[in-house]
Structure formats: C-alpha cells, structure tokens
C-alpha cells in the first residue's frame, strides 16, 4: 500500500541515524492506519520528547509534539474534547516509563481510547545514550559505564496491570506482525499499547558492541520467544531464558473505555 | 437584563467560565481553588462539556492545551504548588500559541505554605515562571463580580492573543461571598481561525497573532515546543528564526499593552496615591471612604500583567505611591521601574488583609 501522501516529504531527510529502527516503526504504523481506511483528517499524532517523539513531525496530519513525558496527558485533552479524532502516540522508554510513568499508568487505568506505539530502544538516544528504565542489567550506557545495576521495567506487563485493553510487543524484525498489532490496537476500543523493542546502533549499540544492525536483527530473530511459549514454559515450571524477548499479544479485552471512538 | 445572585468567588469564576463558553476543564484538587473544579464537575456534563480530574497539575494543563487545539475553550484552576508544576507546559502554551485560561487562587508560600490563607505570592511566577522569554496576561479580581467578569474576559484575551491568560485571584476573593449581577449574556471574542488558502499555520497577521489552525480541519499542522518557522516545522539552529519567533511572542502582548491593560483611577489630583490589585484594593477603597477629606488617590490595576507603565502618570501631582500587597513587594518592584517618585511597599504576610487603619496610618505619615 502506498502512503506517501502521509509523509511530510519536504522535511526529509529525517534526523534519525543510519540503522535506526524508528523508520520501520513509522512505516508499520502508517501501514496499519491506512488499512483502517482513515483519512488524514481523522487522525492526530502526538508525542513527547526523544527520538521516537520526532516521528509525528514527518507525518502529514495534525500533530502535537509536546513536552517530555506528557504526551498522554495532552492526548487525553485532545481525545475527550474531540472524540471523532483517532489519536495515536509515538513515545519511547525514557519518555513513557521515566518522566511520563505516572501519566502512562493513569492513561491505562482510564483506558482512554488512544493507541500508544512505544519505541523501546533501552536507551536515551536523543541526549546521546544514557541509561533508561528499560536498560537491561549489565548493559552499558554513558550513565551506566560499569553496567546498569537497576532492574528494568517490563512495559507491556505494566500496561496490562494498569488496565490497558490491548497490549502487544514485537520488534522491527517482525514487520508483518507489528503492522497487524498496530491495526489490532487501532481497532480495539480503549488504550492500546504496542511496544516495539528497537535497535539503536548509535546510542545503545556503541556502548554494547552492537553497532551492526544485522547483529541487532539477529538478536531479535534468535532471542524472541512467543508469549504463548513463555507462558507454557512457566506453567511447566521450566525457566524462560533471562535474555529472551517475549513477543506477541499480551492481552485483548473489553474493560470499560473512556472517550468514545469517532 | 441581569440576575442578582449571592455567590462565592470561586463559584462565580466557574459560572463566568461557563458563560464564556468554556466546555473543557481539567484540574487537580488543591485548596483554596477546589470549589472551581467541583462546580465545573457538576455543571459541565449537563452542558455537553467535559470535566476530568487528572493525575496531577502537569497533566491538567497538558489536557487543557490538547483540548484547546480542537477549538474548545479550556481552563484549569489551581493554587501556588500546582502552578509551580504547571510551569513547564505554560511555557509550551506560550511557545505554541495555545489559548488557555489558568485560574490561580493564591495561598501562602513558598512550598506547601498556608493552604487556607490568602497571598499574592505568585505574581512574578505567573509572569516569569517558565523558562525563556514570553509574555502573558494576568487579571486580578478584587471581588465576586470581578471573579465572574474577569474569567469571561480571560477567555476572550486568551483567544484574541493566543496565549495563556491567568486569573490571579487569592483565597480571600475565592472564598468571599457577596451579591453580584449575573448578566443574561456576555461578550465573546473568539479566536481568529485559519481559513485562508495557502496561509502558513504560524504566519502572523499585522497584530503579530497567527490565525488558529483547528485540529481535524485539514490544516495538517505540526505543533511543537521546539523553535519553529511559520510552517510550524522545527528550526532549532537558525538564530534568526529563534529571535524572530521569541520577539514576536513577547511583542504581540507588550505591543498591545494599551489595548490590554485595564485600571481604575480615583482622585487623579492626589499627592499620596495607593496602588493595588486584587483583595487589598478593598482595604484601600475603605481608606478612601473613611478619609474623604484627605484626598488620597487610588490606582487599581485590573491587569497587573502586562504592566501599564503609563498609568501612574495619570496622577500628575503624585509625590508618593503606597503599594499594599499580600507578598514582599512583588509588583511594587515593577512600579519602581516606571516612576521617579518613592514607592512605599506595604507587605503583608500570613493571610490576613491589610486593615484600613494600618494603611491610613502609612498614608498619613506620607502626607
């Protein structure tokens, strides 16, 4: 499907580094959006601050590039004031889980009718590669030079526990599944959370010997484990490898929703 | 036609907002402003509007700004600690030229301070609290009638200049109950919408205010807190783009001071002149009433910001300005910049209003 008219081609080239996964995430998201049959007039993109939050600046719809961590609060205002608009957010692990953590859990609790696409690249990319709430234990960054010692957040589990109606996790290696997941999120009333574990060869890769995108893709291919399999292992009392990336649909349900769909 | 009602200041503020067409309120409970939120929670759903209690004040002002981009008149109400939290997104509203109204029922600070006691301690924060250069309008009501009227006016000014407008009330005015006249209808000045084909979304008109591109109407506008050009696109390394934008954000308000600023002048021939805004104006009015023969003057600032620097000049014989405030002299400092005569700041902290007697005593000494 061609969705070139959805891009602000006059803003290209983008600021994203060579090998960045955000372009893949934007493509999958726009593919899902256009498959809904929505016009550009029906959609508003929002974002906070960080690499992923620059995505709406390249999409030719109305868009609100807001303050760090606050996009979900702005989106709550947009959606409740004009429910006919389909509201989609791009965010990242730092934006959503650190400075925006409170807004995140409350948006999930309210189960407001928004779709959140989170580019989780384990790092603060825009500021040059600092540790984030999802940096794995032992991973290096410019603020964890001896390896991170903090336990990271599992954002999909967090969204599910906080009440989101739809939660799934994929990687840029799984473009078809990711596109289908975003579409499922757009179709599901309530808060939909799609987490995309994404390569950052510049910020994360440099500090962790992963500058080669092919290696990153190989990790996404080899270490990804479907949620069903992980659940089965747990049920059988077998361990899930600690470096496994559990992917798939975490939940799809119909808790009461705030903000009706247009 | 009007209807006479006996109302609390905070309720009058909420009623004024509804009369002005406000249909979106996001807030967080905080004394002494909470009655505004409670009244909006009761009234808005019946009028097809939206009330939402957010998780904090940061989210409250964020939701208000989001709602404003869909064309709704939107408001929040808070007090000092909440205003501190809002500062980040108030700067965002200034940078993105988003109309919104922020009601601050001031209480004693700093920090948690005196939740139930009055203060005017946020006057400089309202003007300068967010980082970077920008301008805002602040209105200062001194009674229940003005809580209503100035809230209406705040929405008109927010839409007219596309800025955050502050209603800088305080605990005394917010919790005061007195009779007021509720009009059948109020003057509404809507924001100027972007309709002209090919016009850029942040291209200013002669008054330096760009036409507003409503979300969902095919403008496909990109709104960002980054320094942006007239298309709305980020342009963060070009010094001229930044200078032009920031100067315009300041100048669209400061250049219109004479249209915006409102003040009352009483006894323009006076040599001893009281200057006030908000609740202390009531004490000053009592002094003028109690000592009619003394010929004291009174300059009452209805809009402390932007400051009408020409207003003190209306008192041609003035020898002294006496400025009672419920703070350590925040606006007296501004007045001093604009007059040659001595400015006697009369600070009052703790929550009580200046008594007319103590103000009269200061004035008698200056006579």
Short mmCIF file of N, CA and C in Angstrom, two decimals, chain A residues 8 10-11 40-41 44 54 56-57 60-68 70 73-74 76-78 80-82 84-85 102-103 106 110 258, chain B residues 24 50 52-56 58-59 62-63 65-67 69-70 72 88-89 92 215-226 233-234:
data_model
loop_
_atom_site.label_atom_id
_atom_site.label_comp_id
_atom_site.label_asym_id
_atom_site.label_seq_id
_atom_site.Cartn_x
_atom_site.Cartn_y
_atom_site.Cartn_z
N UNK A 8 5.52 13.98 5.38
CA UNK A 8 5.95 15.34 5.06
C UNK A 8 7.29 15.21 4.33
N UNK A 10 8.69 17.15 2.46
CA UNK A 10 9.51 18.38 2.46
C UNK A 10 10.36 18.47 3.72
N UNK A 11 10.19 17.56 4.66
CA UNK A 11 11.03 17.58 5.86
C UNK A 11 12.16 16.56 5.79
N UNK A 40 -6.49 11.43 6.41
CA UNK A 40 -5.51 12.17 7.24
C UNK A 40 -6.21 13.15 8.17
N UNK A 41 -7.43 13.54 7.79
CA UNK A 41 -8.22 14.45 8.61
C UNK A 41 -8.76 13.82 9.89
N UNK A 44 -4.86 12.23 14.53
CA UNK A 44 -3.91 13.17 15.13
C UNK A 44 -2.80 12.36 15.78
N UNK A 54 10.03 12.41 17.62
CA UNK A 54 10.16 13.22 16.41
C UNK A 54 9.34 12.66 15.26
N UNK A 56 6.05 12.16 14.65
CA UNK A 56 4.91 12.92 14.12
C UNK A 56 5.32 14.09 13.23
N UNK A 57 6.52 14.61 13.44
CA UNK A 57 7.00 15.72 12.62
C UNK A 57 7.19 15.35 11.17
N UNK A 60 2.16 13.78 7.71
CA UNK A 60 1.33 14.92 7.30
C UNK A 60 -0.11 14.78 7.79
N UNK A 61 -0.25 14.88 9.10
CA UNK A 61 -1.58 15.02 9.72
C UNK A 61 -1.43 16.15 10.73
N UNK A 62 -2.49 16.49 11.44
CA UNK A 62 -2.30 17.37 12.59
C UNK A 62 -1.47 16.62 13.61
N UNK A 63 -0.53 17.32 14.24
CA UNK A 63 0.32 16.63 15.20
C UNK A 63 0.77 17.58 16.29
N UNK A 64 0.89 17.01 17.49
CA UNK A 64 1.26 17.80 18.67
C UNK A 64 2.51 17.15 19.27
N UNK A 65 3.63 17.83 19.08
CA UNK A 65 4.92 17.39 19.63
C UNK A 65 5.09 18.12 20.95
N UNK A 66 4.85 17.43 22.05
CA UNK A 66 4.64 18.11 23.34
C UNK A 66 5.90 18.07 24.21
N UNK A 67 5.70 18.13 25.52
CA UNK A 67 6.82 18.17 26.46
C UNK A 67 7.17 16.75 26.92
N UNK A 68 8.31 16.64 27.58
CA UNK A 68 8.89 15.33 27.89
C UNK A 68 8.00 14.53 28.84
N UNK A 70 4.81 13.97 28.69
CA UNK A 70 3.43 14.44 28.94
C UNK A 70 2.46 14.15 27.81
N UNK A 73 -1.05 12.98 28.56
CA UNK A 73 -1.94 13.95 29.20
C UNK A 73 -2.51 14.91 28.15
N UNK A 74 -1.66 15.37 27.23
CA UNK A 74 -2.15 16.21 26.13
C UNK A 74 -3.18 15.43 25.31
N UNK A 76 -5.10 13.03 26.19
CA UNK A 76 -6.36 12.90 26.92
C UNK A 76 -7.25 14.11 26.64
N UNK A 77 -6.65 15.30 26.60
CA UNK A 77 -7.41 16.51 26.30
C UNK A 77 -7.93 16.51 24.88
N UNK A 78 -7.08 16.12 23.92
CA UNK A 78 -7.49 16.10 22.51
C UNK A 78 -8.66 15.13 22.33
N UNK A 80 -10.79 13.67 24.54
CA UNK A 80 -12.05 13.95 25.24
C UNK A 80 -12.76 15.16 24.64
N UNK A 81 -11.97 16.12 24.13
CA UNK A 81 -12.58 17.32 23.55
C UNK A 81 -13.11 17.06 22.15
N UNK A 82 -12.51 16.13 21.43
CA UNK A 82 -12.92 15.84 20.05
C UNK A 82 -12.85 14.34 19.79
N UNK A 84 -14.15 12.32 17.82
CA UNK A 84 -14.15 11.76 16.46
C UNK A 84 -12.73 11.55 15.93
N UNK A 85 -11.76 12.22 16.53
CA UNK A 85 -10.38 12.08 16.08
C UNK A 85 -9.77 10.78 16.59
N UNK A 102 3.88 8.28 35.41
CA UNK A 102 2.61 8.48 36.08
C UNK A 102 1.47 8.66 35.08
N UNK A 103 1.73 9.44 34.02
CA UNK A 103 0.70 9.64 33.00
C UNK A 103 0.38 8.32 32.31
N UNK A 106 -1.88 6.08 34.51
CA UNK A 106 -3.23 6.63 34.64
C UNK A 106 -3.99 6.58 33.32
N UNK A 110 -7.49 4.69 33.07
CA UNK A 110 -8.70 5.27 32.48
C UNK A 110 -9.12 4.49 31.24
N UNK A 258 -12.86 5.03 28.31
CA UNK A 258 -13.13 6.46 28.38
C UNK A 258 -12.85 7.08 27.00
N UNK B 24 -14.41 22.70 28.55
CA UNK B 24 -13.43 21.69 28.93
C UNK B 24 -12.68 22.18 30.17
N UNK B 50 -16.83 18.74 29.04
CA UNK B 50 -16.00 17.69 29.62
C UNK B 50 -15.31 18.19 30.87
N UNK B 52 -12.54 16.65 33.66
CA UNK B 52 -11.71 15.49 34.03
C UNK B 52 -10.75 15.89 35.14
N UNK B 53 -10.69 15.03 36.15
CA UNK B 53 -9.70 15.21 37.20
C UNK B 53 -8.46 14.41 36.80
N UNK B 54 -7.37 15.12 36.56
CA UNK B 54 -6.16 14.47 36.07
C UNK B 54 -5.30 13.97 37.24
N UNK B 55 -4.19 13.31 36.91
CA UNK B 55 -3.35 12.70 37.94
C UNK B 55 -2.46 13.73 38.65
N UNK B 56 -2.28 14.89 38.07
CA UNK B 56 -1.55 15.97 38.72
C UNK B 56 -1.76 17.25 37.91
N UNK B 58 0.49 18.92 36.24
CA UNK B 58 1.21 18.88 34.96
C UNK B 58 0.27 18.35 33.89
N UNK B 59 -0.41 17.26 34.23
CA UNK B 59 -1.34 16.64 33.28
C UNK B 59 -2.56 17.53 33.05
N UNK B 62 -1.74 20.15 30.59
CA UNK B 62 -1.49 19.47 29.32
C UNK B 62 -2.81 19.12 28.63
N UNK B 63 -3.76 18.58 29.39
CA UNK B 63 -5.06 18.22 28.81
C UNK B 63 -5.79 19.47 28.30
N UNK B 65 -4.42 22.19 27.16
CA UNK B 65 -3.77 22.62 25.90
C UNK B 65 -4.21 21.70 24.76
N UNK B 66 -4.26 20.40 25.02
CA UNK B 66 -4.71 19.46 23.99
C UNK B 66 -6.13 19.78 23.55
N UNK B 67 -7.02 20.04 24.51
CA UNK B 67 -8.42 20.36 24.19
C UNK B 67 -8.50 21.65 23.38
N UNK B 69 -6.56 22.78 21.17
CA UNK B 69 -6.23 22.60 19.74
C UNK B 69 -7.40 22.04 18.95
N UNK B 70 -8.42 21.51 19.63
CA UNK B 70 -9.63 21.09 18.92
C UNK B 70 -10.64 22.22 18.86
N UNK B 72 -11.89 23.94 21.57
CA UNK B 72 -12.67 24.13 22.79
C UNK B 72 -12.05 25.24 23.65
N UNK B 88 6.07 24.15 33.28
CA UNK B 88 6.65 23.55 32.07
C UNK B 88 5.69 23.69 30.88
N UNK B 89 4.44 23.31 31.09
CA UNK B 89 3.50 23.32 29.97
C UNK B 89 2.91 24.71 29.72
N UNK B 92 5.08 25.79 27.20
CA UNK B 92 4.69 25.12 25.94
C UNK B 92 3.51 25.86 25.29
N UNK B 215 -7.41 21.63 14.83
CA UNK B 215 -7.15 20.21 14.54
C UNK B 215 -8.39 19.60 13.88
N UNK B 216 -8.13 18.68 12.93
CA UNK B 216 -9.22 17.95 12.31
C UNK B 216 -9.91 18.69 11.19
N UNK B 217 -9.31 19.78 10.72
CA UNK B 217 -9.94 20.56 9.65
C UNK B 217 -9.06 20.67 8.41
N UNK B 218 -8.15 19.71 8.26
CA UNK B 218 -7.38 19.64 7.02
C UNK B 218 -6.19 20.58 6.94
N UNK B 219 -5.81 21.17 8.05
CA UNK B 219 -4.62 22.04 8.00
C UNK B 219 -3.33 21.23 8.10
N UNK B 220 -3.42 20.05 8.68
CA UNK B 220 -2.26 19.17 8.86
C UNK B 220 -1.10 19.96 9.45
N UNK B 221 -1.38 20.60 10.56
CA UNK B 221 -0.40 21.47 11.20
C UNK B 221 0.47 20.67 12.17
N UNK B 222 1.76 20.95 12.15
CA UNK B 222 2.66 20.35 13.14
C UNK B 222 2.92 21.38 14.23
N UNK B 223 2.56 21.02 15.45
CA UNK B 223 2.70 21.93 16.60
C UNK B 223 3.83 21.41 17.47
N UNK B 224 4.82 22.22 17.71
CA UNK B 224 5.97 21.76 18.50
C UNK B 224 6.44 22.85 19.44
N UNK B 225 6.97 22.43 20.58
CA UNK B 225 7.58 23.36 21.52
C UNK B 225 9.00 23.74 21.12
N UNK B 226 9.51 23.06 20.10
CA UNK B 226 10.81 23.46 19.55
C UNK B 226 10.65 24.79 18.83
N UNK B 233 7.40 24.00 11.34
CA UNK B 233 8.47 23.00 11.32
C UNK B 233 9.61 23.41 12.25
N UNK B 234 10.19 22.43 12.94
CA UNK B 234 11.33 22.74 13.81
C UNK B 234 12.46 23.40 13.03
#
